[in-house]
XYZ file of C-alpha atoms in Angstrom:
701
model
C 65.476 116.578 139.418
C 65.098 113.868 136.772
C 63.985 114.965 133.322
C 62.490 112.378 131.019
C 61.105 112.690 127.518
C 57.493 113.351 128.532
C 57.633 114.038 132.282
C 59.764 115.521 135.047
C 60.546 113.931 138.406
C 61.331 116.299 141.298
C 62.855 115.139 144.581
C 61.613 116.810 147.762
C 63.731 119.933 148.326
C 64.284 119.337 152.061
C 65.155 115.634 151.684
C 68.473 115.920 153.579
C 66.754 117.617 156.522
C 64.074 114.918 156.524
C 66.663 112.155 156.664
C 68.577 113.967 159.396
C 65.373 114.224 161.429
C 64.708 110.497 160.923
C 68.214 109.681 162.192
C 67.944 111.887 165.298
C 64.425 110.647 166.079
C 65.597 107.060 165.612
C 68.333 107.545 168.228
C 65.739 108.941 170.648
C 63.369 106.005 170.028
C 66.160 103.464 170.604
C 67.066 105.275 173.829
C 63.453 105.152 174.977
C 63.278 101.400 174.296
C 66.566 100.917 176.177
C 65.115 102.774 179.154
C 62.018 100.568 179.245
C 63.852 97.252 178.827
C 66.672 98.085 181.252
C 64.095 99.051 183.873
C 62.489 95.622 183.487
C 65.872 93.951 183.965
C 66.877 95.933 187.044
C 63.523 96.330 188.801
C 60.871 93.778 189.735
C 58.609 93.742 186.648
C 55.027 94.860 187.122
C 52.091 94.244 184.819
C 51.580 97.939 183.916
C 55.273 98.411 183.091
C 55.377 95.243 180.950
C 52.278 96.247 178.992
C 53.464 99.847 178.502
C 56.839 98.534 177.303
C 55.154 96.221 174.794
C 52.954 99.088 173.557
C 55.937 101.403 173.062
C 57.986 98.698 171.348
C 55.087 98.112 168.946
C 54.762 101.832 168.255
C 58.527 102.082 167.701
C 58.394 99.350 165.066
C 55.417 101.026 163.382
C 57.234 104.389 163.425
C 60.331 102.801 161.881
C 58.292 101.244 159.054
C 56.463 104.549 158.548
C 59.712 106.394 157.802
C 60.105 104.410 154.575
C 57.469 106.730 153.079
C 59.678 109.720 153.911
C 63.002 108.331 152.715
C 62.804 109.472 149.079
C 59.520 111.270 148.218
C 59.152 112.702 144.717
C 56.572 114.669 142.748
C 55.957 114.581 139.001
C 54.792 116.891 136.238
C 53.922 115.892 132.689
C 54.442 117.440 129.263
C 51.453 116.319 127.211
C 52.311 118.770 124.419
C 55.319 116.615 123.549
C 53.310 113.416 123.076
C 53.031 111.870 119.587
C 50.195 112.959 117.325
C 46.751 111.685 118.280
C 46.637 109.158 115.444
C 49.819 107.597 116.892
C 48.475 107.239 120.429
C 47.749 103.674 121.648
C 44.278 102.330 122.298
C 42.643 102.848 125.684
C 39.805 100.963 127.388
C 37.889 102.435 130.328
C 36.325 100.091 132.892
C 33.478 101.267 135.134
C 31.945 98.899 137.707
C 28.561 99.124 139.403
C 26.458 96.736 141.438
C 23.381 98.038 143.227
C 21.330 100.919 141.756
C 19.814 101.660 145.157
C 23.243 102.317 146.690
C 24.784 103.644 143.457
C 22.063 105.710 141.748
C 21.902 104.956 138.037
C 21.901 108.620 137.004
C 25.113 109.146 138.967
C 26.691 106.083 137.342
C 25.725 107.378 133.906
C 27.392 110.714 134.677
C 30.619 108.788 135.183
C 30.073 106.775 131.999
C 29.350 109.886 129.914
C 32.393 111.678 131.336
C 34.477 108.675 130.247
C 32.939 108.611 126.772
C 33.769 112.321 126.406
C 37.440 111.841 127.369
C 39.870 114.020 125.412
C 41.289 111.098 123.451
C 40.894 109.903 119.850
C 37.438 108.343 119.690
C 38.610 105.526 117.419
C 41.222 104.579 120.050
C 38.790 104.655 122.984
C 36.321 102.097 124.348
C 34.147 102.358 127.484
C 32.881 99.254 129.315
C 30.363 99.186 132.139
C 30.204 96.098 134.337
C 26.729 95.670 135.813
C 27.369 93.118 138.542
C 23.784 93.242 139.694
C 22.273 92.449 136.295
C 19.701 95.196 136.923
C 17.304 96.224 134.120
C 17.610 99.904 135.085
C 21.381 99.860 134.526
C 21.067 98.545 130.977
C 18.296 101.054 130.289
C 20.462 103.828 131.730
C 23.349 102.814 129.462
C 21.124 103.100 126.391
C 19.920 106.530 127.498
C 23.499 107.620 128.217
C 24.589 106.365 124.803
C 21.951 108.484 123.091
C 22.827 111.543 125.138
C 26.544 111.056 124.415
C 25.832 111.413 120.687
C 24.988 115.053 121.383
C 27.270 115.658 124.356
C 30.589 114.531 122.819
C 30.339 116.744 119.683
C 29.255 119.655 121.879
C 32.304 119.226 124.168
C 34.672 119.027 121.216
C 33.115 121.938 119.325
C 33.214 124.357 122.258
C 36.293 123.037 124.083
C 34.400 122.029 127.222
C 36.872 121.080 129.948
C 34.389 119.815 132.540
C 32.853 116.817 130.755
C 30.753 115.283 133.502
C 27.309 116.656 132.538
C 26.043 117.015 136.097
C 29.137 118.955 137.176
C 29.068 121.059 134.003
C 25.421 122.083 134.321
C 25.756 122.688 138.070
C 28.596 125.073 137.343
C 26.604 126.670 134.536
C 23.695 127.379 136.879
C 26.116 129.297 139.104
C 27.515 131.294 136.157
C 25.689 134.618 136.538
C 27.383 136.140 133.485
C 26.057 133.340 131.298
C 22.532 133.525 132.683
C 22.444 137.281 132.050
C 23.268 136.882 128.358
C 20.376 137.916 126.172
C 18.115 135.114 125.115
C 19.774 132.258 127.008
C 17.142 131.704 129.696
C 14.300 132.113 127.183
C 15.884 129.655 124.756
C 16.482 127.156 127.521
C 12.929 127.293 128.842
C 11.518 127.027 125.316
C 13.620 124.000 124.487
C 12.769 122.283 127.768
C 9.116 122.441 126.707
C 9.825 121.389 123.157
C 12.999 119.342 122.676
C 14.650 120.257 119.353
C 16.616 117.396 117.821
C 17.836 118.807 114.508
C 20.401 121.487 115.307
C 21.512 122.117 111.729
C 18.126 123.204 110.430
C 17.322 125.534 113.306
C 17.174 129.265 112.682
C 19.602 130.011 115.504
C 22.404 128.403 113.515
C 22.249 131.405 111.182
C 22.986 133.848 114.015
C 26.366 134.679 115.457
C 28.652 132.243 117.243
C 27.643 133.315 120.759
C 23.926 132.851 120.114
C 24.619 129.459 118.567
C 26.633 128.416 121.625
C 23.850 129.544 123.948
C 21.338 127.580 121.934
C 23.485 124.485 122.142
C 23.851 124.940 125.901
C 20.117 125.192 126.414
C 19.381 122.256 124.143
C 22.029 119.997 125.661
C 20.828 120.808 129.179
C 17.281 119.959 128.206
C 18.383 116.617 126.747
C 20.373 115.829 129.877
C 17.380 116.534 132.098
C 15.234 114.383 129.830
C 17.746 111.532 130.214
C 17.592 111.891 133.999
C 13.791 111.915 133.977
C 13.595 108.803 131.783
C 16.012 106.858 133.992
C 14.264 107.896 137.212
C 10.887 106.965 135.761
C 12.125 103.556 134.615
C 13.781 102.980 137.989
C 10.618 103.830 139.901
C 9.424 100.274 139.205
C 10.956 98.042 141.943
C 11.246 95.183 139.437
C 13.734 97.234 137.447
C 15.939 97.713 140.530
C 16.199 94.068 141.525
C 19.573 92.321 141.712
C 19.757 89.144 139.632
C 22.347 86.884 141.267
C 21.613 83.791 139.170
C 21.975 84.729 135.516
C 23.628 84.003 132.199
C 26.237 86.421 130.823
C 25.107 89.337 128.698
C 27.176 91.646 126.505
C 25.526 94.429 124.543
C 27.155 97.057 122.355
C 25.500 100.386 123.111
C 27.222 102.581 120.526
C 29.607 101.794 117.711
C 29.676 104.584 115.199
C 32.231 107.036 113.770
C 33.101 109.956 116.011
C 32.201 108.143 119.213
C 34.052 105.580 121.320
C 32.880 101.984 121.459
C 30.479 101.709 124.433
C 29.719 98.245 125.829
C 27.437 96.930 128.577
C 28.659 93.766 130.325
C 26.771 91.669 132.844
C 28.921 88.653 133.637
C 27.597 85.226 134.487
C 26.638 84.811 138.128
C 25.754 81.515 139.782
C 25.184 80.981 143.525
C 27.471 77.934 143.420
C 30.423 79.739 141.807
C 32.762 82.309 143.396
C 32.410 85.770 141.912
C 35.254 87.639 143.686
C 33.218 90.853 143.886
C 34.786 93.852 142.126
C 37.980 91.936 141.344
C 35.959 89.330 139.477
C 34.054 92.010 137.572
C 37.274 93.698 136.463
C 38.771 90.365 135.429
C 35.733 89.775 133.254
C 36.036 93.213 131.657
C 39.719 92.559 131.050
C 38.907 89.386 129.145
C 35.834 90.654 127.292
C 37.639 93.787 126.143
C 40.397 91.539 124.809
C 37.926 90.354 122.184
C 36.305 93.667 121.316
C 38.961 96.402 121.523
C 42.087 94.840 123.079
C 43.684 98.182 123.958
C 47.175 97.925 125.490
C 46.129 100.220 128.363
C 42.994 100.644 130.418
C 41.557 102.900 133.111
C 39.740 101.459 136.135
C 37.390 103.976 137.739
C 34.650 103.624 140.347
C 31.123 104.397 139.208
C 30.962 107.395 141.567
C 34.358 108.841 140.514
C 33.621 110.844 137.383
C 36.370 112.019 135.023
C 36.889 115.630 136.047
C 39.829 116.408 133.736
C 39.433 114.922 130.234
C 43.201 115.094 129.645
C 44.045 112.501 132.318
C 44.524 109.787 129.676
C 47.152 111.823 127.864
C 48.809 112.624 131.194
C 49.074 108.897 131.922
C 50.523 108.258 128.467
C 53.435 110.535 129.398
C 54.678 107.606 131.508
C 53.574 104.665 129.377
C 55.078 106.106 126.189
C 58.219 107.646 127.657
C 61.180 105.700 126.197
C 62.911 105.671 129.593
C 59.968 104.323 131.600
C 57.659 102.565 129.130
C 59.237 99.128 129.394
C 58.497 98.474 133.054
C 55.683 100.889 134.045
C 52.685 98.805 135.136
C 50.291 101.556 136.183
C 49.866 105.260 136.775
C 47.923 106.209 139.894
C 45.975 109.439 140.378
C 44.734 110.539 143.826
C 41.157 109.930 144.857
C 39.605 113.335 145.497
C 36.056 114.325 146.392
C 33.613 117.067 145.457
C 31.367 116.871 148.521
C 33.854 117.710 151.273
C 33.284 120.697 153.501
C 36.091 123.129 154.304
C 36.330 121.548 157.747
C 36.864 117.906 156.840
C 36.399 116.593 160.378
C 36.565 112.908 159.342
C 39.685 113.378 157.166
C 37.799 111.914 154.206
C 40.355 113.452 151.870
C 42.968 111.065 153.389
C 45.746 113.610 152.969
C 48.300 111.336 154.629
C 47.755 108.589 152.046
C 47.729 110.714 148.912
C 50.196 113.408 149.946
C 52.711 111.569 152.140
C 52.469 107.823 151.591
C 51.905 107.628 147.838
C 54.491 110.314 147.014
C 56.932 108.568 149.330
C 56.414 105.226 147.581
C 56.735 106.937 144.209
C 60.357 107.730 145.031
C 61.101 104.054 145.753
C 59.547 102.047 142.947
C 56.082 103.444 142.776
C 52.889 103.842 144.810
C 50.397 101.158 145.624
C 47.312 100.628 143.517
C 44.169 102.352 144.777
C 40.712 101.103 143.909
C 39.995 103.840 141.373
C 41.658 106.406 139.145
C 44.441 104.181 137.871
C 45.664 103.572 134.324
C 47.103 100.091 133.893
C 49.128 98.277 131.278
C 47.336 95.184 130.026
C 50.693 93.437 129.529
C 51.645 94.007 133.176
C 48.554 92.158 134.377
C 48.669 89.383 131.823
C 52.373 88.604 131.822
C 54.755 87.809 134.631
C 57.472 90.445 134.523
C 58.773 93.236 132.284
C 61.300 90.759 130.877
C 58.806 87.946 130.326
C 59.654 85.999 127.180
C 57.054 85.211 124.546
C 57.308 81.470 125.185
C 55.048 82.217 128.156
C 52.156 82.035 125.674
C 53.048 78.500 124.617
C 51.313 77.280 127.756
C 48.680 80.048 127.745
C 45.721 77.690 128.119
C 47.027 76.729 131.557
C 46.740 80.347 132.714
C 43.927 81.837 130.647
C 41.563 78.979 129.743
C 40.698 77.344 126.438
C 39.443 80.359 124.513
C 41.637 80.506 121.406
C 40.271 83.940 120.571
C 41.415 85.378 123.898
C 44.844 83.760 123.587
C 45.212 85.252 120.113
C 44.386 88.672 121.598
C 47.282 88.174 124.019
C 49.621 87.602 121.110
C 48.496 90.892 119.588
C 49.345 92.692 122.837
C 52.808 91.096 122.785
C 53.321 92.136 119.183
C 53.375 88.547 117.939
C 51.846 87.229 114.763
C 48.316 85.985 115.185
C 46.519 83.276 113.252
C 43.132 84.710 114.126
C 41.025 85.573 111.111
C 38.795 88.622 111.025
C 35.291 87.804 112.169
C 31.988 89.613 112.368
C 30.994 91.518 115.485
C 28.265 88.919 116.188
C 30.793 86.073 116.160
C 33.164 88.026 118.395
C 30.376 88.697 120.890
C 29.415 85.028 120.975
C 33.005 84.076 121.759
C 33.301 86.800 124.389
C 30.180 85.478 126.133
C 31.837 82.066 126.408
C 34.980 83.360 128.089
C 33.939 82.020 131.485
C 35.571 82.545 134.861
C 39.244 83.201 135.420
C 40.721 84.603 138.622
C 44.353 83.820 137.869
C 44.586 87.491 136.877
C 44.273 89.179 140.242
C 42.836 92.673 140.177
C 42.087 93.785 143.712
C 43.791 97.158 144.196
C 46.494 97.083 146.891
C 47.365 93.400 146.558
C 47.569 93.661 142.778
C 49.865 96.678 142.953
C 52.048 94.860 145.465
C 52.342 91.729 143.316
C 53.204 93.796 140.257
C 56.023 95.425 142.220
C 57.324 92.041 143.398
C 57.524 90.947 139.741
C 59.767 93.832 138.804
C 57.224 96.355 137.537
C 57.221 99.983 138.643
C 54.411 102.496 138.935
C 54.072 106.277 138.860
C 52.035 108.725 140.895
C 50.693 111.968 139.503
C 49.078 114.628 141.709
C 48.022 117.366 139.247
C 46.670 120.753 140.290
C 43.328 120.004 138.630
C 41.803 116.795 140.091
C 41.466 114.259 137.306
C 38.792 112.240 139.130
C 36.228 113.412 141.660
C 34.006 111.194 143.736
C 31.622 111.286 146.656
C 33.221 110.733 150.083
C 31.370 109.066 152.994
C 29.238 111.674 154.714
C 28.954 110.084 158.158
C 31.275 108.335 160.566
C 29.625 104.937 160.149
C 30.204 104.722 156.383
C 33.812 105.772 156.774
C 34.459 103.266 159.537
C 32.849 100.389 157.615
C 35.205 101.080 154.703
C 38.181 101.376 157.037
C 37.458 98.115 158.883
C 36.983 96.208 155.629
C 40.215 97.570 154.148
C 42.350 97.072 157.263
C 41.072 93.546 157.929
C 41.977 92.454 154.396
C 45.412 94.069 154.728
C 46.018 92.288 158.032
C 45.162 88.933 156.439
C 47.502 89.854 153.590
C 50.254 90.446 156.155
C 49.922 86.847 157.361
C 49.462 85.273 153.924
C 52.068 83.449 151.830
C 52.600 86.734 149.945
C 53.343 88.650 153.157
C 55.643 91.651 152.606
C 57.623 90.481 155.661
C 58.658 87.310 153.794
C 57.708 87.215 150.118
C 58.206 90.970 149.725
C 61.704 91.025 151.212
C 62.802 88.327 148.773
C 61.584 90.134 145.644
C 61.581 93.888 146.386
C 63.907 96.490 147.826
C 63.850 96.472 151.631
C 62.637 100.068 151.984
C 59.832 99.538 149.450
C 58.838 96.366 151.315
C 58.646 98.369 154.536
C 55.886 100.541 153.041
C 53.720 97.468 152.409
C 54.625 96.065 155.837
C 53.206 99.173 157.487
C 50.000 99.036 155.439
C 49.552 95.369 156.350
C 50.053 96.066 160.062
C 48.172 99.386 160.337
C 45.318 97.879 162.345
C 47.775 96.994 165.137
C 47.918 100.670 166.094
C 44.713 99.859 167.971
C 46.598 97.844 170.603
C 48.978 100.713 171.311
C 46.265 103.358 171.626
C 43.982 101.174 173.727
C 46.827 100.328 176.124
C 48.018 103.937 176.211
C 44.446 105.124 176.682
C 43.799 102.919 179.744
C 46.926 101.874 181.651
C 48.603 105.241 182.413
C 45.217 106.644 183.399
C 44.392 103.843 185.852
C 47.929 104.025 187.241
C 47.452 107.774 187.728
C 44.433 107.100 189.929
C 46.458 104.626 192.001
C 49.609 106.748 192.152
C 51.754 104.360 190.092
C 54.186 106.249 187.814
C 54.838 104.782 184.365
C 56.937 107.692 183.008
C 60.136 109.281 184.410
C 59.591 112.219 186.710
C 60.179 115.697 185.299
C 63.612 116.118 186.912
C 64.873 112.784 185.549
C 67.069 113.190 182.410
C 65.117 110.344 180.773
C 62.011 112.529 180.810
C 63.695 114.708 178.155
C 63.822 111.659 175.838
C 60.072 111.113 176.108
C 59.425 114.834 175.631
C 61.693 114.979 172.578
C 59.997 111.988 170.903
C 56.575 113.585 171.400
C 57.602 117.062 170.184
C 59.621 115.656 167.267
C 56.644 113.611 166.066
C 54.277 116.573 166.289
C 56.668 118.924 164.475
C 57.196 116.404 161.664
C 53.437 116.029 161.203
C 52.865 119.789 161.351
C 55.512 120.500 158.695
C 54.003 117.868 156.374
C 50.538 119.382 156.722
C 51.651 122.993 156.249
C 53.918 122.146 153.298
C 50.941 120.495 151.620
C 48.944 123.749 151.831
C 47.172 122.605 154.981
C 46.440 124.535 158.162
C 47.146 124.172 161.862
C 43.472 123.288 162.333
C 43.875 120.481 159.786
C 46.951 119.247 161.666
C 44.947 119.034 164.882
C 41.947 117.379 163.206
C 44.190 114.768 161.580
C 45.611 113.803 164.974
C 42.127 113.448 166.391
C 40.755 111.348 163.543
C 43.946 109.240 163.395
C 43.525 108.227 167.025
C 39.805 107.597 166.501
C 40.462 105.428 163.435
C 43.328 103.619 165.138
C 41.227 102.715 168.177
C 38.299 101.679 165.965
C 40.592 99.455 163.892
C 40.363 96.908 166.714
C 37.232 95.807 164.822
C 39.456 95.144 161.781
C 41.620 92.843 163.901
C 38.515 90.998 165.114
C 37.122 90.800 161.573
C 40.403 89.387 160.257
C 40.453 86.844 163.081
C 36.885 85.796 162.256
C 37.783 85.346 158.597
C 40.895 83.405 159.511
C 38.845 81.043 161.692
C 35.984 80.856 159.188
C 33.517 82.457 161.588
C 32.514 85.240 159.187
C 30.262 82.822 157.319
C 27.959 82.607 160.336
C 24.995 84.944 159.978
C 22.171 85.739 162.366
C 18.666 86.403 161.141
C 16.727 89.195 162.766
C 13.283 88.118 163.893
C 11.765 91.533 163.297
C 11.785 92.184 159.535
C 10.455 95.724 159.841
C 13.737 97.319 160.827
C 13.904 101.029 161.512
C 16.767 102.215 159.291
C 17.428 105.260 161.451
C 17.681 103.138 164.596
C 19.941 100.660 162.792
C 22.229 103.470 161.651
C 22.449 104.891 165.187
C 23.165 101.415 166.569
C 25.989 100.821 164.067
C 27.493 104.248 164.816
C 27.309 103.487 168.533
C 29.118 100.161 168.031
C 31.973 101.811 166.111
C 32.258 104.636 168.641
C 32.092 102.361 171.696
C 35.877 101.829 172.157
C 36.624 105.544 171.852
C 33.747 106.489 174.173
C 34.977 103.951 176.744
C 38.491 105.411 176.585
C 37.056 108.912 176.895
C 35.093 107.990 180.042
C 38.208 106.420 181.597
C 40.237 109.538 180.772
C 37.588 111.896 182.204
C 37.556 109.959 185.469
C 41.372 109.808 185.486
C 41.642 113.543 184.761
C 39.568 114.735 187.698
C 40.576 111.900 189.983
C 44.236 112.367 189.100
C 44.191 116.103 189.797
C 42.534 115.510 193.169
C 45.078 112.816 194.060
C 48.105 114.900 192.953
C 46.923 117.885 194.995
C 46.616 115.675 198.047
C 49.757 113.583 197.593
C 51.983 116.398 196.276
C 53.638 114.082 193.692
C 53.261 116.339 190.663
C 56.761 115.620 189.315
C 56.206 111.843 189.285
C 52.737 112.113 187.734
C 53.269 114.969 185.280
C 53.692 112.651 182.267
C 50.423 110.866 182.979
C 48.554 114.107 183.692
C 49.778 115.526 180.385
C 48.715 112.366 178.516
C 45.220 112.456 180.036
C 44.842 116.163 179.205
C 46.026 115.558 175.636
C 43.511 112.731 175.106
C 40.733 114.880 176.576
C 41.549 117.751 174.220
C 41.571 115.455 171.189
C 38.306 113.839 172.262
C 36.408 117.073 172.806
C 34.289 116.745 169.603
C 33.248 113.235 170.697
C 32.281 114.507 174.135
C 30.352 117.340 172.490
C 28.539 114.853 170.218
C 27.548 112.693 173.196
C 26.124 115.700 175.043
C 24.235 116.798 171.909
C 22.766 113.315 171.381
C 21.681 113.172 175.024
C 19.966 116.558 174.815
C 18.157 115.587 171.604
C 16.987 112.267 172.987
C 15.806 114.070 176.124
């Protein structure tokens, strides 16, 4: 256990057993590879044996890289009560990004914005920025409505110690609170106020009554105002013109609120021109980074997706336990919180919670030099992004125009962050806004999640991972297989390209990071290659079973014990990780099933990366029929993603029945046991897919 000033680091209690298991499993894997290669050298090589050997060698390499996450996992707890007084806390900016109000409903985005405005942090040290990358009128209108609502919501949260500061989540919980609804007068007050919105709380007669009646009145009034905000936004957004994306526009920056007791709230719509690269979300965050340098210039900022509302208002103070700790403050670049979701069912059949990433991988990286950077729920140091390394000297700013453009105002803001003297004179807010609008494009500062986190680590920065009992951020997970697979393919294809780039962790990473930490990024970059192993393992042994060609040792061969041990050892390791993370045996089984499904489907990520590498992704095909049935399109896309797994399932069904018939006739059970077991295992894992196919057939019939 490592105890710091503001946080505690705890090493996994069974670390020695974990490392012992890795060593024993490693010996078994090496033995298995020896068996395969020696067989090729002493026997005439056949195509099935060569391909199976290549598949197992690939899986062995992937397994070896995967163990880097298990080499030194740690968990952390924070001590926010020991932080400096609130007036001594540093400034904090919060960045929220949105693009399309039809895909990201404006009311939902405003819930996230309001939850950020209501963060439990000194209001004079807090600023909230929304990037509207679509330039949509409804988003700006929604920001103004949210700003007005926040004037009532923030004082209410502070006065009554509200812990759940996303209004939608708060009022949803309130509607389920039977004790509250039974309290005398609450429902009547609420219904009355919904019909006649009362704006002046102080003059109302209920303020003269006891505390509980006053609180109930506030609840009813605040709920009515929130519903009015929702109604206004929905009404404004009902006009299609207010939902349109404007992709050719001048920049626009508008201050929504700037008054005592509330954080600075700013709307930003960066310049977009068809002829200029915009870098998607990374470009939007870069713009916010530069614009905020003019307006608030906080040394730290939070990047959060527009659908990931702030569920725990103390998350900022929890992050400060790392940034302000004397032992870690110098080189901590970011603090990552897990991405968690409020719309998951108890049986998370698609593994949308990604337990492996946030429970195993990120905690494992935290014990090396820190986890990777996820797309949301991360607090970052502005200095880490703007300056090369923790030991970067101030003469770096002498050539600042080369890196950050010709804006003298922005360069002066960098000097402030570095604690240097600035020659910038105080200017009016109007002058500052004019200069911020002229910032222009700059993509030298890379801010695209995983790659950014990786580059920060290569420069000597570290990160921290905090998995608190109360989720600090809650979002909305994909609700169907197609959405999840689209995200997966996009992510894995970019990671594969990263693996073959000049910053590849296999080359650049090894030269600037610890080897074990580099291994974690190597695995992420190569994750899509699991598809080759599972496709080969899902076809070759099955076809060989039908033809009576053994590809595994027979049961009485001592080498069979090696294969059996590797399989059982892998399953036991996975089961222990799931159960120790408060999971269940059912979750363990579901994770295996979805892992194989995702791995097979990741073949599309390999193809997508290849297309991008060859420049073929720019080719687009126009559909002749413009009246596309969305439901049919969705079913078609789901069918495309499921096609590889369905094909493997059909092959395994044929191999299962055909193999049993052949074994019964040929009496070669010992030689074919390994392949029969593999086919049965794949069939068991694929049962939900088979069930879905049968259901779809019956419905279409």
